[in-house]
Tab-separated table of C-alpha atoms in Angstrom:
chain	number	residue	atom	x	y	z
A	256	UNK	CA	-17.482	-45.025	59.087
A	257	UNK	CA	-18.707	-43.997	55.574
A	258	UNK	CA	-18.824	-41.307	53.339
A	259	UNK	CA	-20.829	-39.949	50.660
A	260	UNK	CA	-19.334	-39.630	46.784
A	261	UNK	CA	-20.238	-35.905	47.463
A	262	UNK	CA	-17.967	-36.005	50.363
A	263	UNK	CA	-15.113	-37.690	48.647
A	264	UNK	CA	-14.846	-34.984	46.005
A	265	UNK	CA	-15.192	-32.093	48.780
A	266	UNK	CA	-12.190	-34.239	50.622
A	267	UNK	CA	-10.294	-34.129	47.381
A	268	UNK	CA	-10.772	-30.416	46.823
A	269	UNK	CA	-9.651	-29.722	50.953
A	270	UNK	CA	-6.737	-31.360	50.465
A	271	UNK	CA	-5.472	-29.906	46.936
A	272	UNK	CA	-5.770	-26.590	48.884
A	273	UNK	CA	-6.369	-27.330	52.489
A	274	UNK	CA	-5.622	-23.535	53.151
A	275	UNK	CA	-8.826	-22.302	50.893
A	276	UNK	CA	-11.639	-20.840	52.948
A	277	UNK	CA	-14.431	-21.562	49.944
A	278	UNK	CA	-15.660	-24.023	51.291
A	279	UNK	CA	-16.217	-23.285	54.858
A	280	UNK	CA	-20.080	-22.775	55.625
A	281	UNK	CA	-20.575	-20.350	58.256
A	282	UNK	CA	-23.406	-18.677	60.032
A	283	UNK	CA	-22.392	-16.452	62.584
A	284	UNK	CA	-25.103	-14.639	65.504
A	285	UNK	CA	-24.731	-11.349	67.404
A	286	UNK	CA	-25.862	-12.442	70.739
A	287	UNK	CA	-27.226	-9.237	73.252
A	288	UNK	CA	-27.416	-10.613	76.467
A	289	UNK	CA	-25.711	-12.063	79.080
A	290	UNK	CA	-24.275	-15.558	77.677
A	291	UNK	CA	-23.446	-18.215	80.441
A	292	UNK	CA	-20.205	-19.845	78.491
A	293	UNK	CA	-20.392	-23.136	81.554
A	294	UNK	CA	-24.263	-23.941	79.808
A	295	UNK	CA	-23.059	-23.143	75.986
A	296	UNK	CA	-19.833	-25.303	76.568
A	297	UNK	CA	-22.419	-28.373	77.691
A	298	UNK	CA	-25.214	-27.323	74.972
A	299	UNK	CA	-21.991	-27.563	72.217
A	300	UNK	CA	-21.275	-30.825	73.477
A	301	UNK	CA	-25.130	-32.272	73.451
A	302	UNK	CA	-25.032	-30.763	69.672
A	303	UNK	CA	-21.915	-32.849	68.900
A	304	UNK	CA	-23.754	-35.873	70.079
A	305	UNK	CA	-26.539	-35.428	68.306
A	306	UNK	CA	-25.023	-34.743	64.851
A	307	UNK	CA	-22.216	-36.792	64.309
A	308	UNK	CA	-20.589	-35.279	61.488
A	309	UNK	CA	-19.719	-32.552	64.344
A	310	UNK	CA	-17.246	-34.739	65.650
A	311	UNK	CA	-16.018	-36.479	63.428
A	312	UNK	CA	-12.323	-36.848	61.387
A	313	UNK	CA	-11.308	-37.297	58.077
A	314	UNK	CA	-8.027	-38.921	57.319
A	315	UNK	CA	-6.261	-40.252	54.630
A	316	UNK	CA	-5.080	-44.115	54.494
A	317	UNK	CA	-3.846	-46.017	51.426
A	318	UNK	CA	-7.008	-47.029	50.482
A	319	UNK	CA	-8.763	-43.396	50.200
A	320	UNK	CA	-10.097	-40.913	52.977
A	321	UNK	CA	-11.768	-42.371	56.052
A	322	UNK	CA	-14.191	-40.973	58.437
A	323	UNK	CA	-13.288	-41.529	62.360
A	324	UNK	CA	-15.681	-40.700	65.021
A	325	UNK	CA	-14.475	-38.945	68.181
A	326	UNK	CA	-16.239	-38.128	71.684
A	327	UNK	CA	-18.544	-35.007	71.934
A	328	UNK	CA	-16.543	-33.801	74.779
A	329	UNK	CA	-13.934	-33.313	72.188
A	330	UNK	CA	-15.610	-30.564	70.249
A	331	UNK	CA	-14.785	-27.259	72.319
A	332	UNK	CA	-16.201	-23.903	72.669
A	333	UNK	CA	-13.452	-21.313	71.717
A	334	UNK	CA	-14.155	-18.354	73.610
A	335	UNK	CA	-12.113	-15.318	72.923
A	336	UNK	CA	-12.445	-12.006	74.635
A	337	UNK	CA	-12.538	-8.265	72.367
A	338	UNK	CA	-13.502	-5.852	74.949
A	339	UNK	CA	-12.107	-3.169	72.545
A	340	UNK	CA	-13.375	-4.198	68.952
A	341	UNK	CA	-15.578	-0.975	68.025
A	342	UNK	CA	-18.659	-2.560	65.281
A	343	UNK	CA	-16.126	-2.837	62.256
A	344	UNK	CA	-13.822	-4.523	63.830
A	345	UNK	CA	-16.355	-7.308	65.688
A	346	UNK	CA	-17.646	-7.907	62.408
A	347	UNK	CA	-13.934	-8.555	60.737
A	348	UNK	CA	-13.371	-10.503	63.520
A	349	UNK	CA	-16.310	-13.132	62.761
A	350	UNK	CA	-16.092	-12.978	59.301
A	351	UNK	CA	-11.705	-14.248	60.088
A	352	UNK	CA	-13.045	-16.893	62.842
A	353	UNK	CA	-15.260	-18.129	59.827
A	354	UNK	CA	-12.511	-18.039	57.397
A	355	UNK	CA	-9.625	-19.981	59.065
A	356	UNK	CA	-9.106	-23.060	57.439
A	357	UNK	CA	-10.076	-26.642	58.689
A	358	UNK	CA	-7.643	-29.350	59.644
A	359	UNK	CA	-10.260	-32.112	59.174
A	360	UNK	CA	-7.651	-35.028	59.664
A	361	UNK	CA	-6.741	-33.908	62.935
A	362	UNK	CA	-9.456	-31.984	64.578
A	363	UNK	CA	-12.092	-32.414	62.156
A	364	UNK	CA	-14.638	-30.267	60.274
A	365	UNK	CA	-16.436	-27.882	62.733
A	366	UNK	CA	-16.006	-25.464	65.071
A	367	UNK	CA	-17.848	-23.125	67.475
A	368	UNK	CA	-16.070	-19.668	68.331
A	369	UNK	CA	-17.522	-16.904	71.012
A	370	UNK	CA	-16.032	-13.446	69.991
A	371	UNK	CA	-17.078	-11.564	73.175
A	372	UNK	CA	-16.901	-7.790	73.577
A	373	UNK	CA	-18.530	-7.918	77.128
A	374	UNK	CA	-20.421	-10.367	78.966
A	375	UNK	CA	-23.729	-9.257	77.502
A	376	UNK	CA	-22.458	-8.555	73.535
A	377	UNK	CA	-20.854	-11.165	71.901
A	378	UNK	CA	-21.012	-12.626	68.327
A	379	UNK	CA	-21.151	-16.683	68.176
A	380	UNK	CA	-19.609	-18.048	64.572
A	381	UNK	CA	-20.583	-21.408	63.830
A	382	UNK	CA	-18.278	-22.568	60.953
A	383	UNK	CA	-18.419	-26.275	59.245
A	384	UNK	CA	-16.419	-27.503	56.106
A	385	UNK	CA	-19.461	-28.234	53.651
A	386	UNK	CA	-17.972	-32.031	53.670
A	387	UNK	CA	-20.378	-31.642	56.746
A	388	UNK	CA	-22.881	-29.355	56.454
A	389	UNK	CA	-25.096	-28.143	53.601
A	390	UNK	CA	-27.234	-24.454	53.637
A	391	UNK	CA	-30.081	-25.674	56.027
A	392	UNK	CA	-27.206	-28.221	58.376
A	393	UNK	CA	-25.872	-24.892	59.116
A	394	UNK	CA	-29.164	-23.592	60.322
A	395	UNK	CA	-30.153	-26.770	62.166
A	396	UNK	CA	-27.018	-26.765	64.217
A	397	UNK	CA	-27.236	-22.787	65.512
A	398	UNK	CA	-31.427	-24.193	65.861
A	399	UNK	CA	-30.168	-26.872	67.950
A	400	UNK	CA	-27.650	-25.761	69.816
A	401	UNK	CA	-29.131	-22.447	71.162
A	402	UNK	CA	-32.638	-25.359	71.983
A	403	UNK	CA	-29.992	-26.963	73.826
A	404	UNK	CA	-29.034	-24.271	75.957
A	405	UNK	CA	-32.058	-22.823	76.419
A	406	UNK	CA	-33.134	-26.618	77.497
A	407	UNK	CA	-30.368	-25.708	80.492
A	408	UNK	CA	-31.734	-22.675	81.429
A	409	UNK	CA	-35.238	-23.366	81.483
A	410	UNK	CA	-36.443	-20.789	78.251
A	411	UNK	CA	-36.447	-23.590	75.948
A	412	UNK	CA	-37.809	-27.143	75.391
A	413	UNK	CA	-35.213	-29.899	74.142
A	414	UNK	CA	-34.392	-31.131	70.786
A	415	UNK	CA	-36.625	-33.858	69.645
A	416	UNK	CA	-36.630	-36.197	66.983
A	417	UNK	CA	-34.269	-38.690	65.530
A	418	UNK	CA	-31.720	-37.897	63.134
A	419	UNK	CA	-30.524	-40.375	60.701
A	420	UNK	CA	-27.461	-41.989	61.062
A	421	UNK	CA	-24.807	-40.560	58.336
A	422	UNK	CA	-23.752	-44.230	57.211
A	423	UNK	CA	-27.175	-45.630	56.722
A	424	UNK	CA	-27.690	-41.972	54.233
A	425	UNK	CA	-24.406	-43.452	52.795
A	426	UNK	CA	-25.825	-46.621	52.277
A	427	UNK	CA	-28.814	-45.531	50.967
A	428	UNK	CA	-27.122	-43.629	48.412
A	429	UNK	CA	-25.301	-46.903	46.928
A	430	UNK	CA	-28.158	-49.026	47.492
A	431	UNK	CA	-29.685	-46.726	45.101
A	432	UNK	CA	-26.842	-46.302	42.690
A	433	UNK	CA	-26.763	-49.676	41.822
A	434	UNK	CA	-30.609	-50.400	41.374
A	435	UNK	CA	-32.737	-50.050	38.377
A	436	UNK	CA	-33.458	-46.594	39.059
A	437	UNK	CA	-30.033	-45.534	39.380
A	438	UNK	CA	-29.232	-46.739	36.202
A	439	UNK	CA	-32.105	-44.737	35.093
A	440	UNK	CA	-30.984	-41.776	36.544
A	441	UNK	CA	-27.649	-42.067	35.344
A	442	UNK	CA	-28.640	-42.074	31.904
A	443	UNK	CA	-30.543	-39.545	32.101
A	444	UNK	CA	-28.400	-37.083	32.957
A	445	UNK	CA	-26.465	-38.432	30.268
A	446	UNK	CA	-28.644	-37.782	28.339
A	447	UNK	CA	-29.089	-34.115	29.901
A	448	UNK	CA	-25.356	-33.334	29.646
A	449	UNK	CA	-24.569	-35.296	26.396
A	450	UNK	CA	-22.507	-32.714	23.372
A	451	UNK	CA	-22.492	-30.168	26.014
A	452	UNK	CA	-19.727	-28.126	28.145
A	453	UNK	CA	-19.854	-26.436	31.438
A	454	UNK	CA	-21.205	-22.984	31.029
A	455	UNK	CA	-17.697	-20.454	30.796
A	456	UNK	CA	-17.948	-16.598	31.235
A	457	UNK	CA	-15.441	-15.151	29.264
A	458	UNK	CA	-12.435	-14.268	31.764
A	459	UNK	CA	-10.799	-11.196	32.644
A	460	UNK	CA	-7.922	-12.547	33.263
A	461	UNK	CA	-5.716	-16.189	31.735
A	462	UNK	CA	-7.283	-19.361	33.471
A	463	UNK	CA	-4.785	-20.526	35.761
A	464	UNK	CA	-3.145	-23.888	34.507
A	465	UNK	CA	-4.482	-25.202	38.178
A	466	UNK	CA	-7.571	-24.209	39.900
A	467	UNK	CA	-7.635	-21.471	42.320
A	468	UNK	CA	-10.575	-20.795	45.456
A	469	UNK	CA	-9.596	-17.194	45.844
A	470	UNK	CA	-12.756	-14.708	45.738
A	471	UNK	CA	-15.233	-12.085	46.140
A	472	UNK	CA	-18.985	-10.981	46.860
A	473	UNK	CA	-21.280	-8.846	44.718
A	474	UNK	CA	-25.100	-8.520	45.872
A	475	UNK	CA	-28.205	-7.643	43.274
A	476	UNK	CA	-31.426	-7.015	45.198
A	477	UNK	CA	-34.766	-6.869	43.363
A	478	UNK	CA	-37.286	-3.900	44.611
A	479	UNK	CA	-40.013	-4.773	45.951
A	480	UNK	CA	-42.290	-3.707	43.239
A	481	UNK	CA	-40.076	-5.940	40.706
A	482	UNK	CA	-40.222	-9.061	43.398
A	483	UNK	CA	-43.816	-8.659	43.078
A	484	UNK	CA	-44.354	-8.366	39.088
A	485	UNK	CA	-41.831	-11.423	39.596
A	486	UNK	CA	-44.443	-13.625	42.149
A	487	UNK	CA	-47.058	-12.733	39.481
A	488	UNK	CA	-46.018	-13.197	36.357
A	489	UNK	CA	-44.532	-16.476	37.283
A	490	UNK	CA	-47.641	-17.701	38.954
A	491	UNK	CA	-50.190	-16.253	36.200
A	492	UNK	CA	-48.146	-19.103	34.313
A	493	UNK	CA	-47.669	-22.087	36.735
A	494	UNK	CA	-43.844	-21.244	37.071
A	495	UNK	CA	-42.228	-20.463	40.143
A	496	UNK	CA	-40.041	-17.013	40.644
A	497	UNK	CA	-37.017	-19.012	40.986
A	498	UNK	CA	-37.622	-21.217	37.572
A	499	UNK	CA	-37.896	-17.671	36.224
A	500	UNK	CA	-35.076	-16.117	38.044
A	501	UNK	CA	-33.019	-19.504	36.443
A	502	UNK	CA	-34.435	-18.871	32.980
A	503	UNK	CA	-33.309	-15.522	32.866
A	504	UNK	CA	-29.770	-16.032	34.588
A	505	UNK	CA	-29.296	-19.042	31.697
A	506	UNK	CA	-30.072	-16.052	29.209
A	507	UNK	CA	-27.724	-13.642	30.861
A	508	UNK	CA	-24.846	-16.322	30.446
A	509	UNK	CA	-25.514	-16.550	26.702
A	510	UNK	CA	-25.829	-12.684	26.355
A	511	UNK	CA	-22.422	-12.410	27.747
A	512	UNK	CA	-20.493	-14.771	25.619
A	513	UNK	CA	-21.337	-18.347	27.324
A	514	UNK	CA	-22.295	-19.898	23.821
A	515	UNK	CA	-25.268	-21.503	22.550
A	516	UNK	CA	-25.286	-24.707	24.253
A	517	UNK	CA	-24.072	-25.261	28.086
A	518	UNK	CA	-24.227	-26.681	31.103
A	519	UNK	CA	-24.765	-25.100	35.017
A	520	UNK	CA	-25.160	-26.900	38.209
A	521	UNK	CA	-28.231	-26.313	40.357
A	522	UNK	CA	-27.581	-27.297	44.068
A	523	UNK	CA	-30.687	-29.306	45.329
A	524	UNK	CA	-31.658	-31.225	48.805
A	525	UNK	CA	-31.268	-34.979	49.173
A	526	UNK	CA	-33.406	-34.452	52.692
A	527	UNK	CA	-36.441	-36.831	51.847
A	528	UNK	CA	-36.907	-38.830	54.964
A	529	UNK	CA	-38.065	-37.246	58.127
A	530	UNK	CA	-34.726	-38.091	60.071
A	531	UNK	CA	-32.456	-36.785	57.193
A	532	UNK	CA	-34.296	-33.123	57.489
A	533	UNK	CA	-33.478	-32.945	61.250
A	534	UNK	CA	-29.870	-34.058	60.389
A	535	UNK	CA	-26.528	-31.799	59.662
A	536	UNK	CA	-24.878	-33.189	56.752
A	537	UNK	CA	-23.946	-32.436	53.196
A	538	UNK	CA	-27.370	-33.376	51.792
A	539	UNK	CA	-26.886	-32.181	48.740
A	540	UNK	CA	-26.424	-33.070	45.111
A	541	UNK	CA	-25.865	-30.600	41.795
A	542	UNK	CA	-28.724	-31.107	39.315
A	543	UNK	CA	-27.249	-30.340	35.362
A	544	UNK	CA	-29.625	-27.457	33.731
A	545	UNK	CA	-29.443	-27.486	30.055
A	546	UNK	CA	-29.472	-23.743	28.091
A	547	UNK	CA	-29.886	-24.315	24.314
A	548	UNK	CA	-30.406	-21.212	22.620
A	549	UNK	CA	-31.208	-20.465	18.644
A	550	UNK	CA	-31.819	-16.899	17.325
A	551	UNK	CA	-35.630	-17.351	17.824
A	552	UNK	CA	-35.485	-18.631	21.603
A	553	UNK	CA	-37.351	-16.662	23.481
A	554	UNK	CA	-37.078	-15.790	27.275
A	555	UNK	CA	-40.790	-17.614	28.261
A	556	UNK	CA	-38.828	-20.314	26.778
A	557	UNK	CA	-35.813	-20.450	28.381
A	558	UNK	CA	-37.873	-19.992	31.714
A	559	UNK	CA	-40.219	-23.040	31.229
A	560	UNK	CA	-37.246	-24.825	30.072
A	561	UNK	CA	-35.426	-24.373	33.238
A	562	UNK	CA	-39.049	-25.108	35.573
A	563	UNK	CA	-38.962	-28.593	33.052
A	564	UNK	CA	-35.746	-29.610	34.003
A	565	UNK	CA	-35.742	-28.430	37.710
A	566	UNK	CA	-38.747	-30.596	37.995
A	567	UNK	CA	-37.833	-33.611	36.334
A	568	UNK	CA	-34.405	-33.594	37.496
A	569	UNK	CA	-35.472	-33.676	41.284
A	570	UNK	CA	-37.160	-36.979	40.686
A	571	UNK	CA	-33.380	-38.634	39.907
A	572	UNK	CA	-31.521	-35.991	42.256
A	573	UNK	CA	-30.058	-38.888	44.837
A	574	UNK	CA	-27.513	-39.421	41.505
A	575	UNK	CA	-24.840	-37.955	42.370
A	576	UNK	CA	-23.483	-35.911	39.667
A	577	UNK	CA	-19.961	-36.868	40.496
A	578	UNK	CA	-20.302	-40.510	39.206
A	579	UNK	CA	-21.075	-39.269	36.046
A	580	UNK	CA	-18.742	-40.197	33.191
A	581	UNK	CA	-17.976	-37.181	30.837
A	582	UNK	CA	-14.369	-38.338	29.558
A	583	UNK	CA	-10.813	-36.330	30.008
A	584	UNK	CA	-11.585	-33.835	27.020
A	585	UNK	CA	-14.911	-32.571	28.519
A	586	UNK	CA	-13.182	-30.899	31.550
A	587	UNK	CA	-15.083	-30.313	34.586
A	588	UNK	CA	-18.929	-30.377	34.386
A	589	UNK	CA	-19.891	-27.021	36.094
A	590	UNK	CA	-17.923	-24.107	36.570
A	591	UNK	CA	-21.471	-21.781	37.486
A	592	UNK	CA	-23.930	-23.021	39.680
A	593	UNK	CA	-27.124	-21.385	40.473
A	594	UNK	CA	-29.301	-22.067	44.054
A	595	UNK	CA	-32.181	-20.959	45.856
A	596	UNK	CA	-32.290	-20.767	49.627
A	597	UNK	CA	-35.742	-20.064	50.905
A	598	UNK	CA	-34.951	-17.954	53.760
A	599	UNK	CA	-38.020	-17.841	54.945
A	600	UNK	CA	-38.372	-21.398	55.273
A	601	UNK	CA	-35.106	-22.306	56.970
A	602	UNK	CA	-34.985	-23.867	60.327
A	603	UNK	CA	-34.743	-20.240	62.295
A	604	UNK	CA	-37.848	-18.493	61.696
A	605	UNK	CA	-37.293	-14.452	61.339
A	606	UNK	CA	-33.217	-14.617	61.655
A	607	UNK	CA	-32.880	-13.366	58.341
A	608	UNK	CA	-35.249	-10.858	58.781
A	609	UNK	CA	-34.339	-9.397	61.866
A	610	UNK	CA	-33.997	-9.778	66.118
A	611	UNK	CA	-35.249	-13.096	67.197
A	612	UNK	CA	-34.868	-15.146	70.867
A	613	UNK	CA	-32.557	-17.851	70.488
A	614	UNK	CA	-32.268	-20.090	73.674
A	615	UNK	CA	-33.723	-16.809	75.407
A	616	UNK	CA	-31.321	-14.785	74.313
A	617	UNK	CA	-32.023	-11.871	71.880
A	618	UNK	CA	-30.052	-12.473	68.898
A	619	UNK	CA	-29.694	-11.207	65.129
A	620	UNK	CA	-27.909	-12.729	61.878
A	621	UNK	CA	-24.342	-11.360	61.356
A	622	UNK	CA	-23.866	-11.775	57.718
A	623	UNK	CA	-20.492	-12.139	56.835
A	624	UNK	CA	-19.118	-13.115	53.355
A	625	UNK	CA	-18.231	-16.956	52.855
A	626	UNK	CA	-18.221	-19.630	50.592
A	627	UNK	CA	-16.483	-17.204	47.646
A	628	UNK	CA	-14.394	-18.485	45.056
A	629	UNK	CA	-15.937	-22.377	45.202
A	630	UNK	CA	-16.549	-22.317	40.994
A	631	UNK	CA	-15.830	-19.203	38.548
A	632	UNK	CA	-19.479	-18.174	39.317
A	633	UNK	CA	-21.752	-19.322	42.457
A	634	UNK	CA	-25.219	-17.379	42.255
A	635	UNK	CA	-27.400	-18.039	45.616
A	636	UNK	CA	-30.878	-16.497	45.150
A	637	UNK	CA	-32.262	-15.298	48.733
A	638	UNK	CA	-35.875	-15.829	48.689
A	639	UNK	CA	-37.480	-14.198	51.809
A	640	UNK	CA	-40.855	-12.636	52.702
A	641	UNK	CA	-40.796	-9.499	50.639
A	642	UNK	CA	-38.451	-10.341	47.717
A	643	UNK	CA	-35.482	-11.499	46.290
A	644	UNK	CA	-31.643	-10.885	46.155
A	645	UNK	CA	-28.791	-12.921	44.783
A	646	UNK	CA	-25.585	-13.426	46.400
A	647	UNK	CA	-22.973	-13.711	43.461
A	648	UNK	CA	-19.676	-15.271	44.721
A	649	UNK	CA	-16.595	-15.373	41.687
A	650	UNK	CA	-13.216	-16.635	41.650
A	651	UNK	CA	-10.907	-13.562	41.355
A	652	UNK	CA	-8.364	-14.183	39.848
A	653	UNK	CA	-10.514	-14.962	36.757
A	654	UNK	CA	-12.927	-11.821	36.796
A	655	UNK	CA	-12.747	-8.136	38.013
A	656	UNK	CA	-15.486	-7.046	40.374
A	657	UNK	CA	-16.462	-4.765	37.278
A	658	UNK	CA	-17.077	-7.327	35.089
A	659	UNK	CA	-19.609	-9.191	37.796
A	660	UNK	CA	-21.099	-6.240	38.261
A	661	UNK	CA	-21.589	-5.409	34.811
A	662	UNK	CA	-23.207	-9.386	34.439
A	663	UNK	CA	-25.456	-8.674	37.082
A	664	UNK	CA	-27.015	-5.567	35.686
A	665	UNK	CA	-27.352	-7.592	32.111
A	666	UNK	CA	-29.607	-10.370	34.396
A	667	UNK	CA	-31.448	-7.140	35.673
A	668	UNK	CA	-31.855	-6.174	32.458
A	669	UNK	CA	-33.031	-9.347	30.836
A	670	UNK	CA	-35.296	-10.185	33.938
A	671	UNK	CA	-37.161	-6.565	33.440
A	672	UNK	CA	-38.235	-7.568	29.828
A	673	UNK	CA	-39.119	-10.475	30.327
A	674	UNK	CA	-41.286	-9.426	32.804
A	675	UNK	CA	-43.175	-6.930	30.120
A	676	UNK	CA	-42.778	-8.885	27.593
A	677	UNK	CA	-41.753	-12.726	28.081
A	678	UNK	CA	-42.326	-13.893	24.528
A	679	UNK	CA	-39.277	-11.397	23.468
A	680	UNK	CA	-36.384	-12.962	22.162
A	681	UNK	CA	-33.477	-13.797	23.599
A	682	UNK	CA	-31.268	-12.100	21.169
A	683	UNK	CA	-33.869	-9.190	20.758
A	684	UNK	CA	-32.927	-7.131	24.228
A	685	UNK	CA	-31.166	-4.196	24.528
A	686	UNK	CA	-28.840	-4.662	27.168
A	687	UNK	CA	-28.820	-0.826	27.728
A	688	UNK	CA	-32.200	0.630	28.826
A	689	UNK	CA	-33.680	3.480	26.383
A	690	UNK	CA	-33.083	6.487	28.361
A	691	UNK	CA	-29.395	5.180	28.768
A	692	UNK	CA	-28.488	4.428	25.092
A	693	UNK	CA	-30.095	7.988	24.138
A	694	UNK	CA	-27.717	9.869	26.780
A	695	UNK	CA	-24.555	7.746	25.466
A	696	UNK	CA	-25.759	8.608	21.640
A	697	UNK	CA	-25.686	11.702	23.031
A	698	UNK	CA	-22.215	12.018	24.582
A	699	UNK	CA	-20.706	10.677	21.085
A	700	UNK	CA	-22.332	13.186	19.397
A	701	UNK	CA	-21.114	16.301	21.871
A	702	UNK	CA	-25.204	17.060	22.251
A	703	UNK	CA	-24.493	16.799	25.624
C-alpha cells in the first residue's frame, strides 16, 4: 500500500520522537445519555472499514516505511470506567487518552477510547496520528461513526457515498508531480521561496541543537464588535477576514523581530474530488506565504499580499512542499504556520457551538489542548458564526508563555489599526495603545 510524501515526512518526524504527542489529532465528545458500548464496538468497526487509514500500519523495511492494511475487527473500542472523576478530572482524563503516544508499526495510527463516569455520562476521545487524519478527517470520522451507530439503533440513516481509495490519492499525487503542471508548480514556489528563510521569532530560550515537540496553548478571541468591523472592512475591499487576519499576523512577526523578508506555511486542503471530501486522510499540503516588508509597507498591503498569494497558491497546492529543494544551508522551510478552520463549515454542524444529537445521543465538544509544540509557532484561526479566535500552539522550550502572550496582544494591536486605518504603515504603529503609554509615562515620571 502507498503513501503520500506528506506522510513520509510525518513518519520521519514519529519516529525521531515516537513518544511526542504533537502530532496526535484529537477530537474528543461528552456524551449524556445512555451509550450501548455492544452497538459503538460494531459502529467502530463499520468506521474502520470504511476509512482505511483507520486500520492500517506503518512499518519500517530497508527500503523506507510501508503501509500494511489490517481487518476492521482489529480496531477496538477501549472502554474504561471513572465512576469517581469529579469535572476536572474527566476532562484531564480525555485530554491524557488523547495524548498517549501512537505505536503506528504495531497497532497503527488511531484509536477510539470511552472514558465513562456512569452509563449515561461518558466522554468518547477519538485520537489519530495526523499521518492519518487532517482537521476535517477528524470530524468526518466522529460524523461517521456516531451515523453508524445511530444506523444500529434506528435514530440515524447510514453513511453514504464513496470514499476514495488512499493509494489512488497517492497516485494521483505523483501522476501530477511529474506532469507539466507539476513542474509548473514546483517552480513556482521556487520562485515564492527563492532568497528567503523560514520566518524565526526571536527565542526565549537557546535553540536546542535537535528539535524538540514539547508545548503549550495560548487563546486570543476577537469581540464580537471587532469580528464584525473585521467581516466588513475585509469585504468593503474584496478580501476575506482570514487574508486579513494573515496580513496582519505576517506584520506582527516583523514587529517582533522576524526580519524583513520570510517565509510561513499556510496549511491548505488537497480535498478536490467528491470521494476525497468524504475520506479521512492527511489531505493536506503547506502553501509558502511570502512577507516582504520596506519602511513604507503598509498593512492594506501586507493584507492583499497575503489574499494574492493564498489565491494563487491554491491553484498549485497538490505540490507538496516537501519535494521542494532549498539546499542544506537554508534549514527547514517553516518553523510558523498559520491556518483557518471554518468551524462552522466542518462536517458536525453546531458541535462547536454547543449541544447537538449525535447518533441520538445528546452530545457537546470537549475541547482539550492538542497538537502543541508541532513548529516554534502553530496559529489556527477558529472561524465560527459570530467571530473569530486563534488557537496559538509554541514549542516551550523555545518561548515563555509571556512572551506568546505578549505576541498575541502586538497582532491585537496591529489588527485594531488596521482596521481604522489600513493604509498605516507597518512600521508606523504604536504597539502600546494611547491611554497605556500615557499611564507608563506617567509611572516614570512618579505623576502617578
Amino acid at each position: 500500500m502507498l503513501m503520500s510524501t506528506g506522510q513520509e515526512a510525518l513518519w520521519l518526524a514519529h519516529r525521531i520522537d515516537p513518544d511526542s504527542s504533537a502530532y496526535n489529532v484529537v477530537l474528543a465528545v461528552r456524551l449524556r445519555d445512555r451509550v450501548d458500548t455492544g452497538v459503538l464496538r460494531r459502529a467502530l468497526t463499520a468506521l474502520a472499514a470504511r476509512h482505511e487509514l483507520l486500520r492500517s500500519r506503518f512499518p519500517a523495511t530497508d527500503d523506507g516505511p510501508v503501509r500494511l492494511l489490517a481487518a476492521p475487527e482489529t480496531v477496538r473500542l477501549d472502554v474504561r470506567e471513572v465512576p469517581d472523576a469529579d469535572e476536572e478530572t474527566l476532562f484531564r482524563l480525555a485530554q491524557r487518552a488523547g495524548e498517549e503516544p501512537f505505536r503506528i508499526a504495531e497497532s497503527g495510527a488511531f484509536r477510539a477510547v470511552l472514558l465513562r463516569r456512569s452509563p449515561a455520562d461518558a466522554v468518547l476521545v477519538t485520537a489519530t496520528h495526523h499521518l492519518v487524519s487532517d482537521a476535517t478527517s477528524q470530524w468526518l470520522l466522529v460524523r461517521d461513526l456516531f451515523a453508524e451507530y445511530g444506523a444500529r439503533t434506528g435514530r440515524d440513516a447510514p453513511v453514504a457515498g464513496a470514499v476514495t481509495p488512499w493509494d489512488e490519492q497517492v497516485r494521483a499525487e505523483r501522476d501530477f508531480v511529474a506532469s507539466p503542471r507539476g513542474e509548473r508548480a514546483a517552480a513556482y514556489w521556487q520562485g515564492i521561496c527563492a532568497g528567503l528563510r523560514a520566518a524565526e521569532l526571536p527565542t526565549d530560550r537557546t535553540r536546542p541543537a535537535q528539535r524538540t515537540l514539547n508545548g503549550a496553548t495560548h487563546e486570543l478571541e476577537l469581540d464580537p464588535a471587532a469580528a464584525r468591523r473585521l467581516r466588513e472592512s475585509a469585504a468593503e475591499r474584496g478580501l476575506t477576514p482570514f487574508a486579513w487576519l494573515l496580513g496582519t499576523f505576517q506584520s506582527a512577526l516583523h514587529r517582533s523581530g522576524a526580519g524583513d523578508g520570510f517565509l510561513i506555511g499556510c496549511p491548505a486542503t488537497t480535498r478536490f474530488t467528491p470521494g476525497t471530501r468524504e475520506a479521512v486522510g492527511y489531505y493536506v499540503n503547506a502553501l509558502p506565504v511570502a512577507g516582504r516588508f520596506t519602511p513604507a509597507t503598509t498593512l492594506l498591503e501586507v493584507v492583499e499580499s497575503a489574499q494574492r498569494q493564498l489565491r494563487t497558491g491554491m491553484a498549485h497546492a497538490r505540490y507538496p512542499v516537501e519535494l521542494l529543494d532549498g539546499g542544506p544551508s537554508r534549514g527547514p522551510l517553516f518553523r510558523i504556520s498559520c491556518t483557518l478552520v471554518a468551524a462552522d463549515r466542518l462536517p458536525v454542524p453546531g458541535l462547536y457551538e454547543g449541544p447537538v444529537r449525535l447518533g441520538g445521543l445528546r452530545a457537546e465538544l470537549c475541547d482539550v489542548p492538542q497538537q502543541e509544540g508541532q513548529l516554534d509557532l502553530t496559529v489556527e484561526v477558529l472561524q465560527g458564526a459570530d467571530g473569530f479566535r486563534a488557537v496559538l500552539r509554541y514549542n516551550t522550550d523555545l518561548f515563555e508563555a509571556a512572551t506568546v502572550e505578549r505576541f498575541g496582544d502586538i497582532w491585537r494591536r496591529l489588527l485594531d489599526v488596521s482596521l481604522d486605518a489600513p493604509g498605516t504603515r507597518v512600521t508606523d504603529v504604536a504597539l502600546v495603545a494611547h491611554d497605556d503609554l500615557a499611564f507608563l509615562l506617567a509611572l516614570g515620571s512618579g505623576a502617578a
